[in-house]
Amino acid sequence: MTNSIPEFEDADCVLITGSNTSEAHPLISTRIMRAKAKGAKIVVVDPRTTQMSLLANLHLKQQPGSDVAWINGMMNVIINEGLADDVFIEKRTEGFDELKAAVAEFTPEYVEEISGIPAYDLVAAAKMYAEADAASIVYSMGITQHITGVDNVLSCANLAMLTGNMGRPSTGVNPLRGQNNVQGACDMGGLPNVYPGYQKVSDPDIQAKFEKAWGIRTENGGRKTGSGLLSPVTGLSDKVGLTVTEMVELAGSGEVKTLYIMGENPLMADADINHAKKCLKNLDFLVVQDIFLTETAEIADVVLPGASFAEKDGTFTATDRRVQLVNQAIEPVGESKADWEIINMLAKEMGASGFDFSSPEEIMAEIAALTPIYGGYSYERLKNGNVLQWPCPDAEHPGTPYLHKDKFSRGLGKFHGIEYKAPAESADDDYPLTLTTGRIMFHFHTGTMSRRAEKLNKEVPEAYVEIHPEDAIKVGINGHKRVTVSSRRGEIELATRVTDRIKPGVVFIPFHFAEAAANALTNSAFDPVAKIPEYKVCAVKIQTTADPVLEVCNESYKSKN
Ligand SMILES: Nc1nc2c(c(=O)[nH]1)N[C@H]1C(S)=C(S)[C@@H](COP(=O)(O)OP(=O)(O)OC[C@H]3O[C@@H](n4cnc5c(=O)[nH]c(N)nc54)[C@H](O)[C@@H]3O)O[C@H]1N2
Ligand SMILES: Nc1nc2c(c(=O)[nH]1)N[C@H]1C(S)=C(S)[C@@H](COP(=O)(O)OP(=O)(O)OC[C@H]3O[C@@H](n4cnc5c(=O)[nH]c(N)nc54)[C@H](O)[C@@H]3O)O[C@H]1N2
Ligand SMILES: [Mo]
């Protein structure tokens, strides 16, 4: 997030798109509700009705996968109505002419053709956002999980810069990240191209810095000799590694032979899981480190039992770059150990040096020494509920609530002219409905945790598909409780919820249920840059399944009449 969670309360307008905020980020949603109570305007752009869309001043229901079109359309209106922030554009940005040319054809009428959003609603939303003094954009997976995920994100940044909504409190572009510590995982280099703190693996100075710290280089710059995991001759690799999506594909083709999966359950969470399963089964060796025996752990050669959040000390970094201390509440169950302990043990077993940590606090000291944005962190400073947002470069630095105050990291903010591209798969005669997938309040992802919680399971015990009444008539649901949903990749059987919450022509399935896994249907086509799969759009068809009770009723009804 460019800005901080508490700042939402003081925004004059919040534009929420592709975020079911109150179900997926309930605490953040209360901040937005408080802003609304103070008079802020709320605009929601989402193909489904959500709790946030019900309290919004405007709800635009777009066709899934049409985000570039409607955002370009809003910018077209803003420029034509003279609502752009000329001073900000002049002083802080470059590439405005390219943007202006790219959005020229996206008139509200043209956008209506692509997205189904009525032209007058688009104009009203554009004005509401652009006329606000401080406007925040909030987005989540509805924006990123597309083959145009990067284009969608750049479009949000274009819109914020066009209206000068950057570098001030309660403005900005705010992706709501998912898991409690996914921000921390990325900050720590859980990406193929960077060390902790987004320091590039391909930068020779950075490479040398880490080689020295990790004992591969001597003080005077030469390579060390001796044993250890890393060859003193080749040193640390300067090659960009693979993304998760690529690893699974290459496991399938035999180029990746071993995978060590920690805290992920790809056989439920990956797009097109039937294909993913074939790929992972092709591995020579699979290790899974998890707190439960998941679908993925079941096909592993070795399972390492990790300890859960409650059983270990450490830090979590929240979506707004806020690092917080968590304290162990109970002893690890059975033979399980904290993830860092397992990794240390394995590394030592492999003969590596430098893994003699005895606590997460010591690990944080190394992080601070090598990671400029985390340079000022220590457990001492984080004690007693004290939180610090990065960048926090030194021990005196108070942390950074919002980014890009006087300049962007690259200097001037760059506008990108972006063309609209249709999703990888669209509804057609054979598969006439568009499927979008996501979450519900009562379950978490692949269900390993929430489906073991009795109360949560009682709330929503089984999978279902949301379908609009008009489509339900076309499919002939007519009292049938269960249906088969199929795509070009697989089929599942599940319950139906007939509801006008969803846009006609679109159906929604939550992906939490192994026995009717939405990812048996989804398309693994991915964004060329971020490599994120298109979980939010694919084409499906729905057929009713035989329902013995219903057949008997219909028969007796017919015989009586
Ligand atoms: N209860 C619960 N909370 C969670 C999670 C969970 O599993 N359960 N998971 C966590 C994680 S890791 C994440 S990433 C977040 C995700 O949080 P969200 O992204 O908010 O959740 P989703 O349900 O994936 O999708 C968000 C919205 O995108 C909309 N959408 C669908 N298609 C499109 C489209 O083409 N364009 C746009 N703009 N919107 C579209 C959907 O209708 C939905 O309302 O939630 C986190 N919080
Ligand atoms: N169709 C569809 N598919 C999707 C999405 C979608 O919107 N639609 N969303 C995608 C997104 S945004 C996400 S984030 C992924 C989520 O996909 P995953 O991350 O694979 O899903 P989780 O169920 O959260 O799996 C996390 C695993 O970590 C384990 N775990 C929990 N705590 C610990 C711990 O402390 N240590 C260890 N070692 N393990 C632990 C849990 O038991 C669980 O098995 O799903 C993706 N897949
Ligand atoms: Mo996520």
PDB file of C-alpha atoms and ligand atoms in Angstrom, residues 141 145 178-179 182 261-271 289-292 294 304-309 312 339 437-439 444-449 452 509-511 518-519 522 532 535-536, ligand 2:
ATOM      1  CA  MET A 141      -7.492  -9.864  -6.196  1.00  0.00           C
ATOM      2  CA  GLN A 145      -5.810 -12.215 -10.963  1.00  0.00           C
ATOM      3  CA  GLY A 178      -3.886 -11.373   1.570  1.00  0.00           C
ATOM      4  CA  GLN A 179      -2.200 -13.545   4.162  1.00  0.00           C
ATOM      5  CA  VAL A 182       2.605 -12.188   2.651  1.00  0.00           C
ATOM      6  CA  ILE A 261       6.895 -26.348  -0.531  1.00  0.00           C
ATOM      7  CA  MET A 262       6.380 -24.421   2.693  1.00  0.00           C
ATOM      8  CA  GLY A 263       2.983 -23.192   3.866  1.00  0.00           C
ATOM      9  CA  GLU A 264       1.240 -23.611   0.531  1.00  0.00           C
ATOM     10  CA  ASN A 265      -1.289 -26.076  -0.757  1.00  0.00           C
ATOM     11  CA  PRO A 266      -0.997 -25.821  -4.550  1.00  0.00           C
ATOM     12  CA  LEU A 267      -3.106 -28.906  -5.272  1.00  0.00           C
ATOM     13  CA  MET A 268      -6.088 -26.828  -4.147  1.00  0.00           C
ATOM     14  CA  ALA A 269      -4.889 -23.264  -4.755  1.00  0.00           C
ATOM     15  CA  ASP A 270      -3.305 -23.437  -8.224  1.00  0.00           C
ATOM     16  CA  ALA A 271      -5.333 -22.785 -11.336  1.00  0.00           C
ATOM     17  CA  GLN A 289       6.341 -28.313   5.322  1.00  0.00           C
ATOM     18  CA  ASP A 290       2.887 -27.594   6.708  1.00  0.00           C
ATOM     19  CA  ILE A 291       0.912 -27.562   9.936  1.00  0.00           C
ATOM     20  CA  PHE A 292      -1.622 -30.068   8.509  1.00  0.00           C
ATOM     21  CA  THR A 294      -2.852 -31.177   3.086  1.00  0.00           C
ATOM     22  CA  LEU A 304       7.954 -31.709   7.788  1.00  0.00           C
ATOM     23  CA  PRO A 305       5.566 -30.641  10.567  1.00  0.00           C
ATOM     24  CA  GLY A 306       5.677 -26.846  11.072  1.00  0.00           C
ATOM     25  CA  ALA A 307       4.437 -25.037  14.160  1.00  0.00           C
ATOM     26  CA  SER A 308       1.523 -22.611  13.813  1.00  0.00           C
ATOM     27  CA  PHE A 309       1.496 -18.861  14.524  1.00  0.00           C
ATOM     28  CA  LYS A 312       6.261 -19.438  17.887  1.00  0.00           C
ATOM     29  CA  ASP A 339       9.629 -22.976  10.332  1.00  0.00           C
ATOM     30  CA  THR A 437     -13.864 -17.296  -8.139  1.00  0.00           C
ATOM     31  CA  GLY A 438     -12.859 -15.960  -4.742  1.00  0.00           C
ATOM     32  CA  ARG A 439     -13.454 -16.066  -1.041  1.00  0.00           C
ATOM     33  CA  PHE A 444      -9.736 -19.379   4.422  1.00  0.00           C
ATOM     34  CA  HIS A 445      -8.329 -20.455   1.071  1.00  0.00           C
ATOM     35  CA  THR A 446      -7.861 -24.189   0.728  1.00  0.00           C
ATOM     36  CA  GLY A 447      -9.794 -24.838   3.934  1.00  0.00           C
ATOM     37  CA  THR A 448      -6.945 -26.637   5.733  1.00  0.00           C
ATOM     38  CA  MET A 449      -7.539 -24.453   8.775  1.00  0.00           C
ATOM     39  CA  ARG A 452     -11.283 -27.872  10.750  1.00  0.00           C
ATOM     40  CA  ILE A 509     -17.721 -20.182  -6.867  1.00  0.00           C
ATOM     41  CA  PRO A 510     -15.681 -19.895  -3.637  1.00  0.00           C
ATOM     42  CA  PHE A 511     -12.483 -21.953  -3.925  1.00  0.00           C
ATOM     43  CA  ALA A 518     -13.191 -24.379  -8.153  1.00  0.00           C
ATOM     44  CA  ASN A 519      -9.653 -24.768  -9.420  1.00  0.00           C
ATOM     45  CA  THR A 522     -10.057 -22.338 -13.716  1.00  0.00           C
ATOM     46  CA  ILE A 532      -0.334 -14.596 -11.862  1.00  0.00           C
ATOM     47  CA  TYR A 535      -8.431 -17.028 -11.465  1.00  0.00           C
ATOM     48  CA  LYS A 536     -11.077 -14.383 -11.998  1.00  0.00           C
TER      49      LYS A 536
HETATM   50  N1  LIG B   2      -9.735 -20.132  -7.854  1.00  0.00           N
HETATM   51  C1  LIG B   2      -8.955 -19.352  -7.082  1.00  0.00           C
HETATM   52  N2  LIG B   2      -7.772 -19.832  -6.656  1.00  0.00           N
HETATM   53  C2  LIG B   2      -6.968 -19.038  -5.893  1.00  0.00           C
HETATM   54  C3  LIG B   2      -7.358 -17.715  -5.553  1.00  0.00           C
HETATM   55  C4  LIG B   2      -8.625 -17.239  -6.018  1.00  0.00           C
HETATM   56  O1  LIG B   2      -9.055 -16.104  -5.753  1.00  0.00           O
HETATM   57  N3  LIG B   2      -9.387 -18.083  -6.783  1.00  0.00           N
HETATM   58  N4  LIG B   2      -6.524 -16.929  -4.790  1.00  0.00           N
HETATM   59  C5  LIG B   2      -5.093 -17.219  -4.786  1.00  0.00           C
HETATM   60  C6  LIG B   2      -4.461 -16.522  -3.642  1.00  0.00           C
HETATM   61  S1  LIG B   2      -4.546 -14.816  -3.606  1.00  0.00           S
HETATM   62  C7  LIG B   2      -3.795 -17.158  -2.670  1.00  0.00           C
HETATM   63  S2  LIG B   2      -2.964 -16.252  -1.490  1.00  0.00           S
HETATM   64  C8  LIG B   2      -3.669 -18.622  -2.694  1.00  0.00           C
HETATM   65  C9  LIG B   2      -3.650 -19.261  -1.335  1.00  0.00           C
HETATM   66  O2  LIG B   2      -3.159 -20.554  -1.513  1.00  0.00           O
HETATM   67  P1  LIG B   2      -2.373 -21.319  -0.382  1.00  0.00           P
HETATM   68  O3  LIG B   2      -1.410 -20.404   0.266  1.00  0.00           O
HETATM   69  O4  LIG B   2      -1.865 -22.562  -0.980  1.00  0.00           O
HETATM   70  O5  LIG B   2      -3.617 -21.605   0.580  1.00  0.00           O
HETATM   71  P2  LIG B   2      -3.709 -21.789   2.134  1.00  0.00           P
HETATM   72  O6  LIG B   2      -4.888 -22.648   2.398  1.00  0.00           O
HETATM   73  O7  LIG B   2      -3.651 -20.475   2.832  1.00  0.00           O
HETATM   74  O8  LIG B   2      -2.390 -22.635   2.367  1.00  0.00           O
HETATM   75  C10 LIG B   2      -1.457 -22.289   3.255  1.00  0.00           C
HETATM   76  C11 LIG B   2      -0.934 -23.565   3.912  1.00  0.00           C
HETATM   77  O9  LIG B   2      -0.092 -23.158   4.958  1.00  0.00           O
HETATM   78  C12 LIG B   2      -0.339 -23.923   6.110  1.00  0.00           C
HETATM   79  N5  LIG B   2       0.147 -23.133   7.253  1.00  0.00           N
HETATM   80  C13 LIG B   2      -0.516 -22.253   8.032  1.00  0.00           C
HETATM   81  N6  LIG B   2       0.307 -21.706   8.946  1.00  0.00           N
HETATM   82  C14 LIG B   2       1.543 -22.242   8.744  1.00  0.00           C
HETATM   83  C15 LIG B   2       2.810 -22.058   9.359  1.00  0.00           C
HETATM   84  O10 LIG B   2       2.996 -21.271  10.290  1.00  0.00           O
HETATM   85  N7  LIG B   2       3.847 -22.793   8.845  1.00  0.00           N
HETATM   86  C16 LIG B   2       3.698 -23.665   7.802  1.00  0.00           C
HETATM   87  N8  LIG B   2       4.752 -24.328   7.360  1.00  0.00           N
HETATM   88  N9  LIG B   2       2.493 -23.848   7.206  1.00  0.00           N
HETATM   89  C17 LIG B   2       1.446 -23.146   7.665  1.00  0.00           C
HETATM   90  C18 LIG B   2      -1.815 -24.225   6.053  1.00  0.00           C
HETATM   91  O11 LIG B   2      -2.148 -25.393   6.748  1.00  0.00           O
HETATM   92  C19 LIG B   2      -2.052 -24.375   4.528  1.00  0.00           C
HETATM   93  O12 LIG B   2      -1.930 -25.705   4.105  1.00  0.00           O
HETATM   94  O13 LIG B   2      -4.758 -19.187  -3.439  1.00  0.00           O
HETATM   95  C20 LIG B   2      -4.786 -18.729  -4.760  1.00  0.00           C
HETATM   96  N10 LIG B   2      -5.769 -19.511  -5.480  1.00  0.00           N
END
